[in-house]
Coordinates of C-alpha atoms and ligand atoms in Angstrom, one line a residue:
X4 CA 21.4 -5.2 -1.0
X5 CA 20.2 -1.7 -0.3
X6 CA 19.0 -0.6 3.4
X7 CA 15.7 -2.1 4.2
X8 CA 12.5 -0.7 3.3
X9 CA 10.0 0.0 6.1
X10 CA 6.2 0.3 5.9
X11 CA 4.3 1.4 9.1
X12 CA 0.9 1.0 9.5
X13 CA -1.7 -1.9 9.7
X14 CA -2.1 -6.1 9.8
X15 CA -4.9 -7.4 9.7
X16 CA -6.9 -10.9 9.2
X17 CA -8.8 -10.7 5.6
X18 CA -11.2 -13.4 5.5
X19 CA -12.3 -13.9 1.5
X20 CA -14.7 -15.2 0.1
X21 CA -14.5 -15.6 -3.5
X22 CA -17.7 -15.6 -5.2
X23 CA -19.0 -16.2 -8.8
X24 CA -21.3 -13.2 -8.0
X25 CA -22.4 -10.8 -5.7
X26 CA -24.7 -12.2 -3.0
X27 CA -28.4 -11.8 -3.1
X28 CA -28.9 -10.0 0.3
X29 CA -31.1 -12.7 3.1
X30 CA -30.2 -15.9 1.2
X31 CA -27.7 -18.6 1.6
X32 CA -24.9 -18.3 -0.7
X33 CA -22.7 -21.1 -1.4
X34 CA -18.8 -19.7 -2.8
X35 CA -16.0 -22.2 -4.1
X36 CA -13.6 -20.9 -2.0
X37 CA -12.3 -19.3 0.9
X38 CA -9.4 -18.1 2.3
X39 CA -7.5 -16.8 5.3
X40 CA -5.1 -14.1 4.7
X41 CA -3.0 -11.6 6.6
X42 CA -3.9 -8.0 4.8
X43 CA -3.6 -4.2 5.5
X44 CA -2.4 -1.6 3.5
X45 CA 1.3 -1.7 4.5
X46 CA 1.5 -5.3 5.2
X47 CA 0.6 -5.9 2.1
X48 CA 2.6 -3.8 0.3
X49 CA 6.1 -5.3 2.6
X50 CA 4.8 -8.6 0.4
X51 CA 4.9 -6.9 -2.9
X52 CA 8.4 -5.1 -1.8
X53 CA 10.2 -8.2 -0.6
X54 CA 8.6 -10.0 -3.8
X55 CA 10.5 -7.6 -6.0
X56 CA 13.9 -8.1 -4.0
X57 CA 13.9 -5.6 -1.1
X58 CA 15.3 -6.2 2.3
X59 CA 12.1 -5.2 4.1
X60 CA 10.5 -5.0 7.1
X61 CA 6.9 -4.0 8.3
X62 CA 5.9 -1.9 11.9
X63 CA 2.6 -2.0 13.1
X64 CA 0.7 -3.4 16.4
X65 CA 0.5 -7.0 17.0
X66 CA -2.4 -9.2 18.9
X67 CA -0.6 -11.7 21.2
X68 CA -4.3 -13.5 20.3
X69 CA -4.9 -17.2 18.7
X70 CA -4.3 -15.2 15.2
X71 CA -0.4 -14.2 16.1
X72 CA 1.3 -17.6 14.9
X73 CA -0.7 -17.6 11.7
X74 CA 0.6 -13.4 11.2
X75 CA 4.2 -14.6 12.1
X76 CA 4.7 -17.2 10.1
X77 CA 2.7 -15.8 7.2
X78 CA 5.2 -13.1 7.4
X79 CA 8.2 -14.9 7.8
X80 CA 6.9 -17.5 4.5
X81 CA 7.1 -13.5 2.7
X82 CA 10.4 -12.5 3.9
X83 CA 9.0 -9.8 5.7
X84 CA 10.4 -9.0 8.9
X85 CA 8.9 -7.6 11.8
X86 CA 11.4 -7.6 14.3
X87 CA 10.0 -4.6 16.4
X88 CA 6.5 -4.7 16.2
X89 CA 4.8 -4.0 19.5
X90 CA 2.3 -7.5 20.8
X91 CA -0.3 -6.4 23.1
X92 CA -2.6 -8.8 25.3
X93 CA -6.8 -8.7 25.2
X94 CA -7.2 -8.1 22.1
X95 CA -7.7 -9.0 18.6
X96 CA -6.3 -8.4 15.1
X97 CA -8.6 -6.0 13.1
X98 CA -11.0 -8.5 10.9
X99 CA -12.1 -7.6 6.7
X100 CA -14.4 -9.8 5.5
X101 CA -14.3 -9.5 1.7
X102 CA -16.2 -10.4 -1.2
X103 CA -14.2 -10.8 -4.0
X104 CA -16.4 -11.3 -7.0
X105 CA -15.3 -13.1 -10.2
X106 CA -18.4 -11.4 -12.5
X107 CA -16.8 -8.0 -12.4
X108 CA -13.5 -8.4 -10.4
X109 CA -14.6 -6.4 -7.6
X110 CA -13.6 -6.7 -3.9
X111 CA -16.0 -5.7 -1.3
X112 CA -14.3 -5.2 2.2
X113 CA -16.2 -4.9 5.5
X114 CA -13.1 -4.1 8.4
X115 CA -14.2 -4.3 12.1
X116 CA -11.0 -2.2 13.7
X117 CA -11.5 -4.0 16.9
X118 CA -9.8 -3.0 20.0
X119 CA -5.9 -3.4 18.8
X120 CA -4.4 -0.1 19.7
X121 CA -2.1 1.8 17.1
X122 CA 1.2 2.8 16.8
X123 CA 2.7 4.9 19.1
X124 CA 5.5 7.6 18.8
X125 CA 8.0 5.8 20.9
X126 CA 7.6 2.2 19.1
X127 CA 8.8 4.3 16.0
X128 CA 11.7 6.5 17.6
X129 CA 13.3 3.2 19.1
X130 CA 14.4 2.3 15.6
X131 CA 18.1 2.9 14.2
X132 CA 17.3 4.7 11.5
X133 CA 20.4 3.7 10.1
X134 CA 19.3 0.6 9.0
X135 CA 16.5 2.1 6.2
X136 CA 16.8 3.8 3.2
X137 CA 12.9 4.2 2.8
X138 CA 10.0 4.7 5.2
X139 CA 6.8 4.4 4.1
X140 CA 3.7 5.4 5.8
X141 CA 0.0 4.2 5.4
X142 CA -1.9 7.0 6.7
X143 CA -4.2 6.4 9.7
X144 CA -6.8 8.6 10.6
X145 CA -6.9 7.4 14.3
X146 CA -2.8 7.9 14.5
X147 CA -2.6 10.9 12.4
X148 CA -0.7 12.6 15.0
X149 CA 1.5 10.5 15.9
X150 CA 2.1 9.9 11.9
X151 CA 3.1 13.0 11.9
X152 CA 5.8 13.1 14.6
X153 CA 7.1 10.5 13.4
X154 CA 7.9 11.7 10.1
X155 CA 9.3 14.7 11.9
X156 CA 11.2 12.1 13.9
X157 CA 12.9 10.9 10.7
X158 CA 13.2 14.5 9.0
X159 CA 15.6 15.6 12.3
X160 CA 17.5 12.5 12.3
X161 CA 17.9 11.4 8.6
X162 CA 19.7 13.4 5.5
X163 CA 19.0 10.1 3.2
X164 CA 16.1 8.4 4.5
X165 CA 13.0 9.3 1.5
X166 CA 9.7 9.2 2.8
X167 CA 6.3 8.4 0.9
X168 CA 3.1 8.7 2.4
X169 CA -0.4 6.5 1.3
X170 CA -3.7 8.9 1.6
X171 CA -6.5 6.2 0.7
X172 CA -9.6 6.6 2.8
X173 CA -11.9 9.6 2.7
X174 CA -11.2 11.6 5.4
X175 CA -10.5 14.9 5.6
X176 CA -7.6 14.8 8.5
X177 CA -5.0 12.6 6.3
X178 CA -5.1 15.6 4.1
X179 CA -2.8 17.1 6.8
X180 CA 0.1 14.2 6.0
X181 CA 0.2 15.5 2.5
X182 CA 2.3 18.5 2.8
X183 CA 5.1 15.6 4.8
X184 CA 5.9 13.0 2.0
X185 CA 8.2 12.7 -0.7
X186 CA 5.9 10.7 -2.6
X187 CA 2.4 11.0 -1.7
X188 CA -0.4 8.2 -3.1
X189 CA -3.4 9.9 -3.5
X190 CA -6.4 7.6 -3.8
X191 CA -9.1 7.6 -6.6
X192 CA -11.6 8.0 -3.5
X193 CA -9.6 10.8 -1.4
X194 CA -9.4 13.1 -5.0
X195 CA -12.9 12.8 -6.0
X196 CA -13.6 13.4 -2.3
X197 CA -11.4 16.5 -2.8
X198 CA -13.4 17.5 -5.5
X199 CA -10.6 15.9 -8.5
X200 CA -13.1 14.7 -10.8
X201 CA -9.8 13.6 -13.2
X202 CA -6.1 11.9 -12.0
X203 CA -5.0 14.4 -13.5
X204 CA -6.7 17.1 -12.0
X205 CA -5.8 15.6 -8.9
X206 CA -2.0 15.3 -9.6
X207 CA -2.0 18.9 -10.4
X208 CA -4.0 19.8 -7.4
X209 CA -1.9 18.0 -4.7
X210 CA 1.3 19.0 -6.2
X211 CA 0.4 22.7 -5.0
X212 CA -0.5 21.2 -1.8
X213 CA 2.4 18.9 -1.0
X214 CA 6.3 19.3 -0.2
X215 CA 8.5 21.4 -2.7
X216 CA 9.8 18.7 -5.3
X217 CA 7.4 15.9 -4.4
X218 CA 6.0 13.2 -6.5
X219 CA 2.5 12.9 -6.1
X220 CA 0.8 9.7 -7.5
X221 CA -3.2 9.1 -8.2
X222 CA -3.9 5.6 -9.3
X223 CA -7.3 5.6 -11.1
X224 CA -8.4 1.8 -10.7
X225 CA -8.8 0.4 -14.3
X226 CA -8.6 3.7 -16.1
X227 CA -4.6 3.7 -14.7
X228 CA -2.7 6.2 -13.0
X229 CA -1.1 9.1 -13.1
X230 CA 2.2 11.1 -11.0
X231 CA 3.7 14.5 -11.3
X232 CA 6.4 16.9 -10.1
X233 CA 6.8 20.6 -10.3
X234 CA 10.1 20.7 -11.9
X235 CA 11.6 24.4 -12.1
X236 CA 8.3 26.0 -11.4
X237 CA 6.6 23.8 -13.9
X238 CA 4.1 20.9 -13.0
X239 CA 5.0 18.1 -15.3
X240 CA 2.7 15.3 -14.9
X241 CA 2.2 11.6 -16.9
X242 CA -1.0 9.4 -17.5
X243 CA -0.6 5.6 -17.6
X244 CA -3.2 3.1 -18.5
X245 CA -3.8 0.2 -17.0
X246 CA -2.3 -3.2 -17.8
X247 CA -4.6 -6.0 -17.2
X248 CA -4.0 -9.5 -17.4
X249 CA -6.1 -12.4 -19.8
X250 CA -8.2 -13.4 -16.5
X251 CA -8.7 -11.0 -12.9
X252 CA -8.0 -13.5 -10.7
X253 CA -7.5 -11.5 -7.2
X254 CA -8.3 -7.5 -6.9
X255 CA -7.4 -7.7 -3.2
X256 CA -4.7 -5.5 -2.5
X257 CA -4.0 -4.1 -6.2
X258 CA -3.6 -0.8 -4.8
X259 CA -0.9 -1.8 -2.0
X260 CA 0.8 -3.3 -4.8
X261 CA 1.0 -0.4 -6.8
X262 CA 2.3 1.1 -4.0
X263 CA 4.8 -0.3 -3.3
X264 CA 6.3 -1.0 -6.9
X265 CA 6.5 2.8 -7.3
X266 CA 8.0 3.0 -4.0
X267 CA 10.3 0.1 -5.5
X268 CA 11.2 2.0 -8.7
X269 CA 12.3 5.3 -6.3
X270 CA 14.6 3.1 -4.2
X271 CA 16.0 2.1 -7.5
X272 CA 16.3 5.8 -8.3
X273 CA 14.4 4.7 -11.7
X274 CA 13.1 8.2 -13.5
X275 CA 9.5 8.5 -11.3
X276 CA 7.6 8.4 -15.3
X277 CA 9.7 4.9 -15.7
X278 CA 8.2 4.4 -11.8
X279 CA 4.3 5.1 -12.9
X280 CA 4.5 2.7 -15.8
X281 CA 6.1 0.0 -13.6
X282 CA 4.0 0.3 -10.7
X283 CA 0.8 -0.1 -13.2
X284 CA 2.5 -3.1 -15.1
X285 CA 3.2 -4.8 -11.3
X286 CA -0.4 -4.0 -10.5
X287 CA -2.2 -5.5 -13.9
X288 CA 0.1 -9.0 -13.1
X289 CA -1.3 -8.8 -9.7
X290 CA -4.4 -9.2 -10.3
X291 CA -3.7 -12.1 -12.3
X292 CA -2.5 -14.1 -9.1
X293 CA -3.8 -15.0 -5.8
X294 CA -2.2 -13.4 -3.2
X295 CA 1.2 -12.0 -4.0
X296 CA 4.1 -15.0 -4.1
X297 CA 5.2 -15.0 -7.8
X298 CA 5.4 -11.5 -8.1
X299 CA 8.9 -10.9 -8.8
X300 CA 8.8 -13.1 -12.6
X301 CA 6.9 -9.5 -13.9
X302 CA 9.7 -7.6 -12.5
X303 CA 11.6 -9.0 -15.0
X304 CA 9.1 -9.2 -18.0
X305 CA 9.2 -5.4 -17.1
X306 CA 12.6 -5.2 -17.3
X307 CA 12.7 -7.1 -20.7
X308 CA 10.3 -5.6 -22.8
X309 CA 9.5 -2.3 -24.3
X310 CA 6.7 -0.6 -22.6
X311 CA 4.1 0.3 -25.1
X312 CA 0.9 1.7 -23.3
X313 CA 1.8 5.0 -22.5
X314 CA -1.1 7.6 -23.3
X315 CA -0.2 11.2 -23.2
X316 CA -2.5 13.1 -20.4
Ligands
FRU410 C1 -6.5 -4.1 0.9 C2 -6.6 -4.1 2.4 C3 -7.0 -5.4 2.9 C4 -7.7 -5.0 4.2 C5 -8.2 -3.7 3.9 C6 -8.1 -2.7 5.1 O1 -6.0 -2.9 0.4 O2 -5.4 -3.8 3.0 O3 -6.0 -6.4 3.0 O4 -8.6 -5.9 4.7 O5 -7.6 -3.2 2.8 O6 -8.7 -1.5 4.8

């Protein structure tokens, strides 16, 4: 098996409601389920990655509160590892309540942050980085900084070590990881925020503002996504749609999974255009399941058939 793949960043507690519709503000609103989840951005995507066969492990602060045996061994039942995460006392995990709602398969999350500190700088440079062949890095705007030095740790220390880089939330100081990955995720919110209107405006707007060779990748919720690459001067960039399964079943994480499929595909050393249509395919099954167990049957269904739903940008 290849080196392991690391993703830094955030776990937290998702509490989910799942609802046959929205709620009708000031009333009481009875759901047919609910569950207790571990969620973040980067934990979530070390699910989809170990789902899909990777050695991986996840690095982010830990609460040694009531909620640390449930993250553990909710970890451990992924194959995840998390070996040299940080636990710190007095204080809690960061909470999302979420309303996932069956009428139009949206997923509405309110986060509390609470008082968990991030990631420092020296939790990261106490790694051999040896052991990984890709780092992955959800970007944080209250650890921007130390983000950043710790790509730079990795960029004095590593030759072989490929980096990618998640810019979700809309605000304007993760634009300065951009310029750091070797794949950068650019979210649907973050472009139109930076004035993108299209993915593909935004792929060919980021490319001039990221590293020399990067891939840059825009996923584009149900319309699809789309990457690109100046190649020789030449910014050559594909569209994707969507795949979607018969029923949505779980639009919680969708996003963390396409991640870290395309992340998957690069490991692999698959063509990045290859990468884009697998990390939509991975995504569309996603969404068909609860949670992210049973991912890695669609690996092969991808593997198996002849992808079809390619549309020219
Ligand atoms: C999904 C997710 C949830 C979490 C929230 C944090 O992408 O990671 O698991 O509650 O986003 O922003």
């Amino acid at each position: 098996m290849a080196n392991a793949s690391l993703c830094v960043g955030l776990v937290c507690i998702d509490i989910v409601a799942e609802s046959e519709r929205f709620p009708v503000e000031d009333t009481d609103h009875r759901i047919p389920n609910l569950s207790y989840r571990r969620g973040g951005n980067a934990s979530n995507s070390c699910s989809v990655l170990a789902q899909l066969g990777m050695k991986t492990e996840f690095l982010g602060t830990l609460s040694n509160s009531i909620q640390l045996d449930f993250i553990q061994r909710d970890f451990a039942e992924h194959s995840v590892s998390i070996e040299h995460c940080p636990i710190f006392p007095d204080c809690e995990f960061p909470t999302s309540i979420v309303i996932l709602n069956a009428c139009n398969s949206t997923r509405t999350i309110m986060h509390h942050p609470t008082n968990l500190q991030e990631l420092g700088v020296q939790h990261f440079t106490n790694l051999n980085l040896n052991n990984y062949s890709w780092i992955h890095f959800e970007g944080r705007s209250a650890n921007v900084d130390n983000i950043k030095q710790m790509i730079k740790f990795v960029r004095e220390n590593s030759k072989s070590i490929k980096i990618s880089v998640e810019i979700e939330k809309t605000r304007t100081v993760l634009g300065e990881l951009l310029p750091l990955g070797d794949v950068v995720f650019i979210s649907k919110e973050f472009s139109q925020f930076s004035g993108f209107p299209t993915m593909k405006e935004a792929v060919k707007g980021f490319i001039g503002l990221s590293r020399p060779g990067c891939i840059v990748v825009c996923a584009w919720g149900s319309e699809g996504a789309a990457a690109g690459q100046n190649v020789n001067g030449t910014d050559v960039v594909k569209c994707q749609s969507a795949s979607a399964p018969c029923r949505i079943i779980d639009t919680l994480g969708a996003g963390d999974t396409f991640n870290a499929a395309f992340v998957y595909s690069q490991i692999n050393l698959w063509d990045w255009k290859k990468g884009l249509e697998f990390a939509c395919h991975i995504a569309g099954c996603k969404i068909g399941l609860k949670g992210f167990l049973g991912l890695e049957q669609f690996k092969q269904t991808f593997l198996f058939e002849a992808s079809d739903n390619d549309s020219p940008c």
